[in-house]
Amino acid sequence: MKRPLRPGFQRVLRRELRQIAARPALAFLLGPYPLLLFVLLATVFWAGLPTSLPVAVVDLDRSQISRQITRMVDDTPELTVTAQLPTLAAAKQSLLAGKVYGILLIPEHAERDVLSGTAPEIVTFYNNQMLTVGGIVARATGTAIGTFSVGLSVQMRQARGQSTEDALIGVTPIPIQQSPLFNPALDYTQFLLATVMPTVLHIFICVSAVLCIARDRHSLGGMARLVRLGGTPIRALAGKLVPYGIAGMITLFCADAIIFGTFEAPFLGSLGLHLVYSVLFVATCLSLGALLALVAGDTVAALGLTGVLTAPAFGFAGISFPRFAMNGFSQAWGAMSPLTPYLHLRTDQVVRGADVAVSLPALAWLAALFFLYFGLALWLLARQAQGTGALVPQPAKVTA
Amino acid sequence: MMALIREILAALRALFADAAARSTMIVSILIYAALYPQPYIAEVVRDVPVAVVDLDGSTASRELTRRIDAAESADVAATPTDLPKAQALFFAREVSGIVIVPPHFERDLLNGQAAPIAAYGDAGYFLLYGAMMGAVTSAARSLGAEIQYARLTATGIDPGLAQVLVAPVTITPVALFNPQGGYASYVIPAAFVLILQQTLLMGIGILHAGRKPASGLAMIAAPLAYILLYSLWTLATQMILPVLYGYPRIGVWWHLYAVAIPFLMAVTAMGFALSQLVPQREGVVVLLVVLGLPLFFLSGISWPIESMPAPLHLMAQLVPSTSAMSAFVQLDQMGAGLAAVTDKVLVLLGLATGYTLIALAINWLRTRRLQAASVPK
């Protein structure tokens, strides 16, 4: 017979691995389930850019010019004219029913007005309740009609005897060289997919730590036994969490593989730093999960608490809505989530290729969060292990 | 009837007696209501900090800078003397964009030559990029139009014709609904539909997963109790929350319930089906807690369904929130009539029926297995 291992990191680690192996549902949670959600998200954002968004045209002029405008709108990659409707009311019904995202209204006598030298007013309506889509429709229709307008102006100037070149300069005296420094295609995979996948994963990592710690808390004197097996609280906690850390790292790199491999997004920064903050991010999420499991009364309460804290974290991280526009509470709340510094660092390094020095403050903050959560978890573990012999887990006192 | 009411009250009492169910189905919704809208309370991004590198130092370049600064969406936070200094500010995240006005900007402009400027931003942050580029574009366009007009009238063209030459057609963009383009107004109403679904599914899982299959009146009473409770939550999140946070709501209340009741029926039935498939209450919570964000993006609220692969969108219809999120938004925020959401109500009713049948079938199978196990041969 094999001698039992001496108390220590390895003993706790092996015990944890045995327990994972005995629980297929838990094993599913550590690898296949997050990967399944990654594939789902990657499929959602597969197109990268919204194209062929349906818009309706209400053409009250039915002239050559109105047909030309309609064609130019239809020709933009972002839009497709799916309906020619007789009245604005009909078009609005179509928009309310979610069939189109925008309406192009060409007034009566548009052509006559252009020819007689009074500018007709072309009105574009866009569904701003769906902010992202509405914005794209507004921008694309504006650009299409703007291009038409410029073309018309050039023609009129040429008719007055200007050279083509002079006419072109005359129309746009201050051209703007718009350069998105990064993400030049305005691609949503870099903007959303690359940030949403780690966000989903951070919930997974916290949850796996919660389940891992809560399993020992369930049993009588569980925490005391855990610390005994580990020798010291730090070895016990590390031994328990390491398998989940490895699983978290592997799935995080799978997310990276999807972004850089499948979607061929460029990586511009320091690979070493990317590795460092990725490890630190996973470790901080694990520590936070462990801490929540030690704070909450039972497993379900701990999971609930984790859900309330991690599910809204994306909103606080400042990707979709910038942090500087948030109130003080939201800035402070967001700063306490490991996701905020991670996504900050990720944007710095992956998207912007920033100098390592630029990223150091955020890295220090992520490290501080790690030490805070890991330290608190250790402290609670040690206290609960030393506590009274009757370590019956209290029924949930902590709300949510 | 009295017996049913007694059973409903018993189901509600059981819910309130279970700490985990209470915190999921009541406390967490209150916390979400307080917490979730916080980041977006400002609604719109104002004064995005921009650095202008003015290499011309002329009246025209200063006027352009002033116009960018005057735009509501942007704020000239720095005027560094060269590009590297501006880039340093950008990487340190003190500014979100850089505008460069090259030397001889004014001279070229006055000589009737093209006077290009350059604008850089981080398109990784869509809202910031859009706000900054919007400010720069309209500043350049308005200044350009004035200069064109002045140039044309100087050559003796009459002012009316000059106007037309500058802009042969007028483009008037009109935002329908959410006129200020508020981010909270966009995200919050839809998000709370999802929050209702997720907490209801979890709550049912907590109360019923791993328990022995129900029978008799309790089979109807418990679902009715949860639908009742969540009808009140619908009132709170779809009608009171908009008032508290001041985002628009123009729907008719009974239209809202014409969607809410089928939605809650579908979710409740789905919850019972799930809670019989997953043997542990922790399992149901874990399964669902990670799904929030993916389900949000599947709903078509932020990412258009037209840009999703069609099979994926079809699959997403199996989750009630997919139809319900857009139906609620159409009724409440866009003021559509019931006719506009009939298809979605039908989908929800179909889901309610389907999941009820599935839940009943599993219940029947489990009951039979249980009986077979308990009856000795």
mmCIF file of N, CA and C in Angstrom, chain B residues 153-236:
data_model
loop_
_atom_site.group_PDB
_atom_site.id
_atom_site.type_symbol
_atom_site.label_atom_id
_atom_site.label_comp_id
_atom_site.label_asym_id
_atom_site.label_seq_id
_atom_site.Cartn_x
_atom_site.Cartn_y
_atom_site.Cartn_z
ATOM 1 N N THR B 153 -19.101 83.632 -52.993
ATOM 2 C CA THR B 153 -19.719 84.970 -53.095
ATOM 3 C C THR B 153 -18.693 86.005 -53.519
ATOM 4 N N ALA B 154 -17.411 85.766 -53.131
ATOM 5 C CA ALA B 154 -16.364 86.709 -53.530
ATOM 6 C C ALA B 154 -16.182 86.731 -55.045
ATOM 7 N N THR B 155 -16.501 85.603 -55.713
ATOM 8 C CA THR B 155 -16.358 85.586 -57.174
ATOM 9 C C THR B 155 -17.602 86.142 -57.868
ATOM 10 N N GLY B 156 -18.520 86.689 -57.090
ATOM 11 C CA GLY B 156 -19.660 87.350 -57.683
ATOM 12 C C GLY B 156 -20.896 86.484 -57.835
ATOM 13 N N ILE B 157 -20.866 85.264 -57.320
ATOM 14 C CA ILE B 157 -22.054 84.409 -57.379
ATOM 15 C C ILE B 157 -23.052 84.889 -56.338
ATOM 16 N N ASP B 158 -24.331 84.863 -56.683
ATOM 17 C CA ASP B 158 -25.286 85.403 -55.727
ATOM 18 C C ASP B 158 -25.456 84.461 -54.533
ATOM 19 N N PRO B 159 -25.716 85.019 -53.348
ATOM 20 C CA PRO B 159 -25.691 84.247 -52.094
ATOM 21 C C PRO B 159 -26.571 83.002 -52.136
ATOM 22 N N GLY B 160 -27.767 83.089 -52.736
ATOM 23 C CA GLY B 160 -28.667 81.933 -52.780
ATOM 24 C C GLY B 160 -28.037 80.764 -53.518
ATOM 25 N N LEU B 161 -27.478 81.047 -54.688
ATOM 26 C CA LEU B 161 -26.864 79.994 -55.486
ATOM 27 C C LEU B 161 -25.639 79.432 -54.775
ATOM 28 N N ALA B 162 -24.892 80.311 -54.112
ATOM 29 C CA ALA B 162 -23.707 79.862 -53.373
ATOM 30 C C ALA B 162 -24.104 78.845 -52.319
ATOM 31 N N GLN B 163 -25.202 79.121 -51.616
ATOM 32 C CA GLN B 163 -25.701 78.167 -50.608
ATOM 33 C C GLN B 163 -25.947 76.808 -51.233
ATOM 34 N N VAL B 164 -26.610 76.816 -52.392
ATOM 35 C CA VAL B 164 -26.953 75.552 -53.047
ATOM 36 C C VAL B 164 -25.697 74.824 -53.517
ATOM 37 N N LEU B 165 -24.715 75.600 -54.002
ATOM 38 C CA LEU B 165 -23.480 74.956 -54.453
ATOM 39 C C LEU B 165 -22.764 74.295 -53.281
ATOM 40 N N VAL B 166 -22.841 74.936 -52.123
ATOM 41 C CA VAL B 166 -22.185 74.363 -50.940
ATOM 42 C C VAL B 166 -22.911 73.079 -50.527
ATOM 43 N N ALA B 167 -24.232 73.132 -50.505
ATOM 44 C CA ALA B 167 -24.998 71.942 -50.098
ATOM 45 C C ALA B 167 -26.229 71.821 -50.975
ATOM 46 N N PRO B 168 -26.132 71.066 -52.090
ATOM 47 C CA PRO B 168 -27.266 70.964 -53.020
ATOM 48 C C PRO B 168 -28.480 70.265 -52.403
ATOM 49 N N VAL B 169 -28.264 69.391 -51.448
ATOM 50 C CA VAL B 169 -29.402 68.839 -50.720
ATOM 51 C C VAL B 169 -29.126 68.980 -49.218
ATOM 52 N N THR B 170 -30.196 69.157 -48.464
ATOM 53 C CA THR B 170 -30.054 69.235 -47.020
ATOM 54 C C THR B 170 -30.362 67.864 -46.441
ATOM 55 N N ILE B 171 -29.522 67.409 -45.542
ATOM 56 C CA ILE B 171 -29.769 66.112 -44.915
ATOM 57 C C ILE B 171 -30.157 66.357 -43.459
ATOM 58 N N THR B 172 -31.339 65.883 -43.091
ATOM 59 C CA THR B 172 -31.782 66.045 -41.710
ATOM 60 C C THR B 172 -31.955 64.675 -41.067
ATOM 61 N N PRO B 173 -31.008 64.280 -40.221
ATOM 62 C CA PRO B 173 -31.189 63.003 -39.534
ATOM 63 C C PRO B 173 -32.101 63.169 -38.314
ATOM 64 N N VAL B 174 -33.071 62.275 -38.179
ATOM 65 C CA VAL B 174 -33.985 62.347 -37.037
ATOM 66 C C VAL B 174 -33.923 61.040 -36.251
ATOM 67 N N ALA B 175 -33.619 61.149 -34.961
ATOM 68 C CA ALA B 175 -33.589 59.965 -34.104
ATOM 69 C C ALA B 175 -34.998 59.649 -33.645
ATOM 70 N N LEU B 176 -35.472 58.455 -34.009
ATOM 71 C CA LEU B 176 -36.776 58.040 -33.504
ATOM 72 C C LEU B 176 -36.551 57.318 -32.178
ATOM 73 N N PHE B 177 -37.291 57.694 -31.168
ATOM 74 C CA PHE B 177 -37.158 57.102 -29.828
ATOM 75 C C PHE B 177 -35.756 57.384 -29.275
ATOM 76 N N ASN B 178 -35.666 57.360 -27.961
ATOM 77 C CA ASN B 178 -34.387 57.630 -27.302
ATOM 78 C C ASN B 178 -33.671 58.801 -27.972
ATOM 79 N N PRO B 179 -34.339 59.971 -28.046
ATOM 80 C CA PRO B 179 -33.820 61.078 -28.863
ATOM 81 C C PRO B 179 -32.425 61.539 -28.461
ATOM 82 N N GLN B 180 -32.086 61.480 -27.169
ATOM 83 C CA GLN B 180 -30.755 61.961 -26.788
ATOM 84 C C GLN B 180 -29.686 60.877 -26.977
ATOM 85 N N GLY B 181 -30.118 59.693 -27.419
ATOM 86 C CA GLY B 181 -29.139 58.625 -27.605
ATOM 87 C C GLY B 181 -28.587 58.137 -26.283
ATOM 88 N N GLY B 182 -29.450 58.031 -25.292
ATOM 89 C CA GLY B 182 -28.990 57.648 -23.953
ATOM 90 C C GLY B 182 -28.619 56.181 -23.870
ATOM 91 N N TYR B 183 -27.503 55.920 -23.202
ATOM 92 C CA TYR B 183 -27.030 54.541 -23.103
ATOM 93 C C TYR B 183 -27.859 53.746 -22.109
ATOM 94 N N ALA B 184 -28.253 54.367 -21.005
ATOM 95 C CA ALA B 184 -29.111 53.675 -20.033
ATOM 96 C C ALA B 184 -30.452 53.358 -20.677
ATOM 97 N N SER B 185 -31.007 54.326 -21.413
ATOM 98 C CA SER B 185 -32.299 54.126 -22.065
ATOM 99 C C SER B 185 -32.256 52.960 -23.045
ATOM 100 N N TYR B 186 -31.062 52.691 -23.546
ATOM 101 C CA TYR B 186 -30.878 51.639 -24.542
ATOM 102 C C TYR B 186 -30.686 50.280 -23.866
ATOM 103 N N VAL B 187 -29.840 50.238 -22.847
ATOM 104 C CA VAL B 187 -29.472 48.946 -22.263
ATOM 105 C C VAL B 187 -30.439 48.485 -21.172
ATOM 106 N N ILE B 188 -30.846 49.407 -20.303
ATOM 107 C CA ILE B 188 -31.522 48.996 -19.067
ATOM 108 C C ILE B 188 -32.874 48.308 -19.308
ATOM 109 N N PRO B 189 -33.763 48.872 -20.143
ATOM 110 C CA PRO B 189 -35.066 48.209 -20.275
ATOM 111 C C PRO B 189 -34.931 46.764 -20.746
ATOM 112 N N ALA B 190 -34.049 46.522 -21.697
ATOM 113 C CA ALA B 190 -33.868 45.169 -22.214
ATOM 114 C C ALA B 190 -33.176 44.286 -21.179
ATOM 115 N N ALA B 191 -32.174 44.845 -20.497
ATOM 116 C CA ALA B 191 -31.416 44.041 -19.538
ATOM 117 C C ALA B 191 -32.313 43.512 -18.424
ATOM 118 N N PHE B 192 -33.288 44.317 -18.008
ATOM 119 C CA PHE B 192 -34.111 43.867 -16.897
ATOM 120 C C PHE B 192 -35.069 42.752 -17.301
ATOM 121 N N VAL B 193 -35.426 42.665 -18.568
ATOM 122 C CA VAL B 193 -36.205 41.516 -19.028
ATOM 123 C C VAL B 193 -35.370 40.251 -18.818
ATOM 124 N N LEU B 194 -34.100 40.362 -19.160
ATOM 125 C CA LEU B 194 -33.201 39.230 -18.997
ATOM 126 C C LEU B 194 -32.994 38.901 -17.516
ATOM 127 N N ILE B 195 -32.867 39.937 -16.691
ATOM 128 C CA ILE B 195 -32.673 39.717 -15.251
ATOM 129 C C ILE B 195 -33.887 38.996 -14.670
ATOM 130 N N LEU B 196 -35.093 39.391 -15.100
ATOM 131 C CA LEU B 196 -36.296 38.701 -14.632
ATOM 132 C C LEU B 196 -36.235 37.228 -15.008
ATOM 133 N N GLN B 197 -35.898 36.963 -16.257
ATOM 134 C CA GLN B 197 -35.854 35.571 -16.709
ATOM 135 C C GLN B 197 -34.829 34.758 -15.916
ATOM 136 N N GLN B 198 -33.617 35.304 -15.786
ATOM 137 C CA GLN B 198 -32.553 34.540 -15.146
ATOM 138 C C GLN B 198 -32.863 34.263 -13.675
ATOM 139 N N THR B 199 -33.365 35.283 -12.947
ATOM 140 C CA THR B 199 -33.635 35.060 -11.526
ATOM 141 C C THR B 199 -34.819 34.106 -11.352
ATOM 142 N N LEU B 200 -35.800 34.190 -12.242
ATOM 143 C CA LEU B 200 -36.946 33.287 -12.137
ATOM 144 C C LEU B 200 -36.516 31.843 -12.396
ATOM 145 N N LEU B 201 -35.707 31.649 -13.442
ATOM 146 C CA LEU B 201 -35.210 30.297 -13.744
ATOM 147 C C LEU B 201 -34.393 29.755 -12.571
ATOM 148 N N MET B 202 -33.496 30.602 -12.033
ATOM 149 C CA MET B 202 -32.656 30.160 -10.915
ATOM 150 C C MET B 202 -33.507 29.853 -9.691
ATOM 151 N N GLY B 203 -34.472 30.740 -9.418
ATOM 152 C CA GLY B 203 -35.321 30.548 -8.237
ATOM 153 C C GLY B 203 -36.071 29.226 -8.317
ATOM 154 N N ILE B 204 -36.621 28.929 -9.490
ATOM 155 C CA ILE B 204 -37.352 27.660 -9.642
ATOM 156 C C ILE B 204 -36.393 26.492 -9.457
ATOM 157 N N GLY B 205 -35.180 26.635 -10.005
ATOM 158 C CA GLY B 205 -34.182 25.590 -9.819
ATOM 159 C C GLY B 205 -33.858 25.388 -8.350
ATOM 160 N N ILE B 206 -33.679 26.502 -7.625
ATOM 161 C CA ILE B 206 -33.347 26.418 -6.201
ATOM 162 C C ILE B 206 -34.477 25.737 -5.428
ATOM 163 N N LEU B 207 -35.718 26.041 -5.790
ATOM 164 C CA LEU B 207 -36.849 25.510 -5.031
ATOM 165 C C LEU B 207 -37.219 24.083 -5.436
ATOM 166 N N HIS B 208 -36.907 23.713 -6.678
ATOM 167 C CA HIS B 208 -37.457 22.436 -7.143
ATOM 168 C C HIS B 208 -36.434 21.422 -7.624
ATOM 169 N N ALA B 209 -35.187 21.839 -7.936
ATOM 170 C CA ALA B 209 -34.224 20.856 -8.433
ATOM 171 C C ALA B 209 -33.907 19.860 -7.332
ATOM 172 N N GLY B 210 -33.808 18.611 -7.716
ATOM 173 C CA GLY B 210 -33.442 17.582 -6.753
ATOM 174 C C GLY B 210 -34.558 17.196 -5.806
ATOM 175 N N ARG B 211 -35.720 17.846 -5.943
ATOM 176 C CA ARG B 211 -36.858 17.455 -5.091
ATOM 177 C C ARG B 211 -37.655 16.379 -5.799
ATOM 178 N N LYS B 212 -38.505 15.727 -5.034
ATOM 179 C CA LYS B 212 -39.323 14.687 -5.669
ATOM 180 C C LYS B 212 -40.401 15.362 -6.528
ATOM 181 N N PRO B 213 -40.778 14.693 -7.624
ATOM 182 C CA PRO B 213 -41.711 15.331 -8.564
ATOM 183 C C PRO B 213 -43.027 15.718 -7.885
ATOM 184 N N ALA B 214 -43.574 16.843 -8.338
ATOM 185 C CA ALA B 214 -44.802 17.342 -7.739
ATOM 186 C C ALA B 214 -46.001 16.568 -8.258
ATOM 187 N N SER B 215 -47.096 16.683 -7.522
ATOM 188 C CA SER B 215 -48.319 16.043 -7.992
ATOM 189 C C SER B 215 -49.507 16.875 -7.544
ATOM 190 N N GLY B 216 -50.650 16.643 -8.164
ATOM 191 C CA GLY B 216 -51.909 17.271 -7.752
ATOM 192 C C GLY B 216 -51.914 18.775 -7.940
ATOM 193 N N LEU B 217 -52.572 19.474 -7.037
ATOM 194 C CA LEU B 217 -52.761 20.918 -7.146
ATOM 195 C C LEU B 217 -51.437 21.677 -7.119
ATOM 196 N N ALA B 218 -50.469 21.141 -6.360
ATOM 197 C CA ALA B 218 -49.175 21.824 -6.233
ATOM 198 C C ALA B 218 -48.529 22.030 -7.602
ATOM 199 N N MET B 219 -48.864 21.137 -8.541
ATOM 200 C CA MET B 219 -48.291 21.259 -9.880
ATOM 201 C C MET B 219 -48.745 22.531 -10.580
ATOM 202 N N ILE B 220 -49.924 23.010 -10.283
ATOM 203 C CA ILE B 220 -50.417 24.248 -10.878
ATOM 204 C C ILE B 220 -50.127 25.428 -9.967
ATOM 205 N N ALA B 221 -50.209 25.187 -8.668
ATOM 206 C CA ALA B 221 -50.124 26.290 -7.712
ATOM 207 C C ALA B 221 -48.752 26.956 -7.725
ATOM 208 N N ALA B 222 -47.694 26.138 -7.713
ATOM 209 C CA ALA B 222 -46.353 26.730 -7.650
ATOM 210 C C ALA B 222 -46.081 27.603 -8.883
ATOM 211 N N PRO B 223 -46.312 27.111 -10.113
ATOM 212 C CA PRO B 223 -46.091 27.984 -11.276
ATOM 213 C C PRO B 223 -46.927 29.270 -11.201
ATOM 214 N N LEU B 224 -48.196 29.129 -10.789
ATOM 215 C CA LEU B 224 -49.036 30.328 -10.685
ATOM 216 C C LEU B 224 -48.466 31.319 -9.681
ATOM 217 N N ALA B 225 -47.962 30.797 -8.571
ATOM 218 C CA ALA B 225 -47.392 31.670 -7.540
ATOM 219 C C ALA B 225 -46.219 32.470 -8.104
ATOM 220 N N TYR B 226 -45.339 31.782 -8.862
ATOM 221 C CA TYR B 226 -44.160 32.483 -9.391
ATOM 222 C C TYR B 226 -44.554 33.498 -10.466
ATOM 223 N N ILE B 227 -45.547 33.115 -11.296
ATOM 224 C CA ILE B 227 -45.989 34.062 -12.335
ATOM 225 C C ILE B 227 -46.591 35.301 -11.687
ATOM 226 N N LEU B 228 -47.322 35.082 -10.611
ATOM 227 C CA LEU B 228 -47.922 36.189 -9.870
ATOM 228 C C LEU B 228 -46.841 37.119 -9.314
ATOM 229 N N LEU B 229 -45.865 36.514 -8.627
ATOM 230 C CA LEU B 229 -44.787 37.312 -8.042
ATOM 231 C C LEU B 229 -44.057 38.101 -9.126
ATOM 232 N N TYR B 230 -43.778 37.430 -10.250
ATOM 233 C CA TYR B 230 -43.005 38.099 -11.294
ATOM 234 C C TYR B 230 -43.842 39.091 -12.099
ATOM 235 N N SER B 231 -45.172 38.976 -12.027
ATOM 236 C CA SER B 231 -45.997 40.022 -12.629
ATOM 237 C C SER B 231 -45.793 41.327 -11.862
ATOM 238 N N LEU B 232 -45.626 41.190 -10.549
ATOM 239 C CA LEU B 232 -45.333 42.385 -9.755
ATOM 240 C C LEU B 232 -43.950 42.930 -10.089
ATOM 241 N N TRP B 233 -42.983 42.009 -10.260
ATOM 242 C CA TRP B 233 -41.645 42.456 -10.636
ATOM 243 C C TRP B 233 -41.655 43.143 -12.003
ATOM 244 N N THR B 234 -42.497 42.649 -12.918
ATOM 245 C CA THR B 234 -42.599 43.286 -14.238
ATOM 246 C C THR B 234 -43.042 44.733 -14.074
ATOM 247 N N LEU B 235 -44.028 44.915 -13.191
ATOM 248 C CA LEU B 235 -44.487 46.268 -12.898
ATOM 249 C C LEU B 235 -43.322 47.120 -12.387
ATOM 250 N N ALA B 236 -42.536 46.530 -11.473
ATOM 251 C CA ALA B 236 -41.439 47.283 -10.861
ATOM 252 C C ALA B 236 -40.351 47.618 -11.879
#
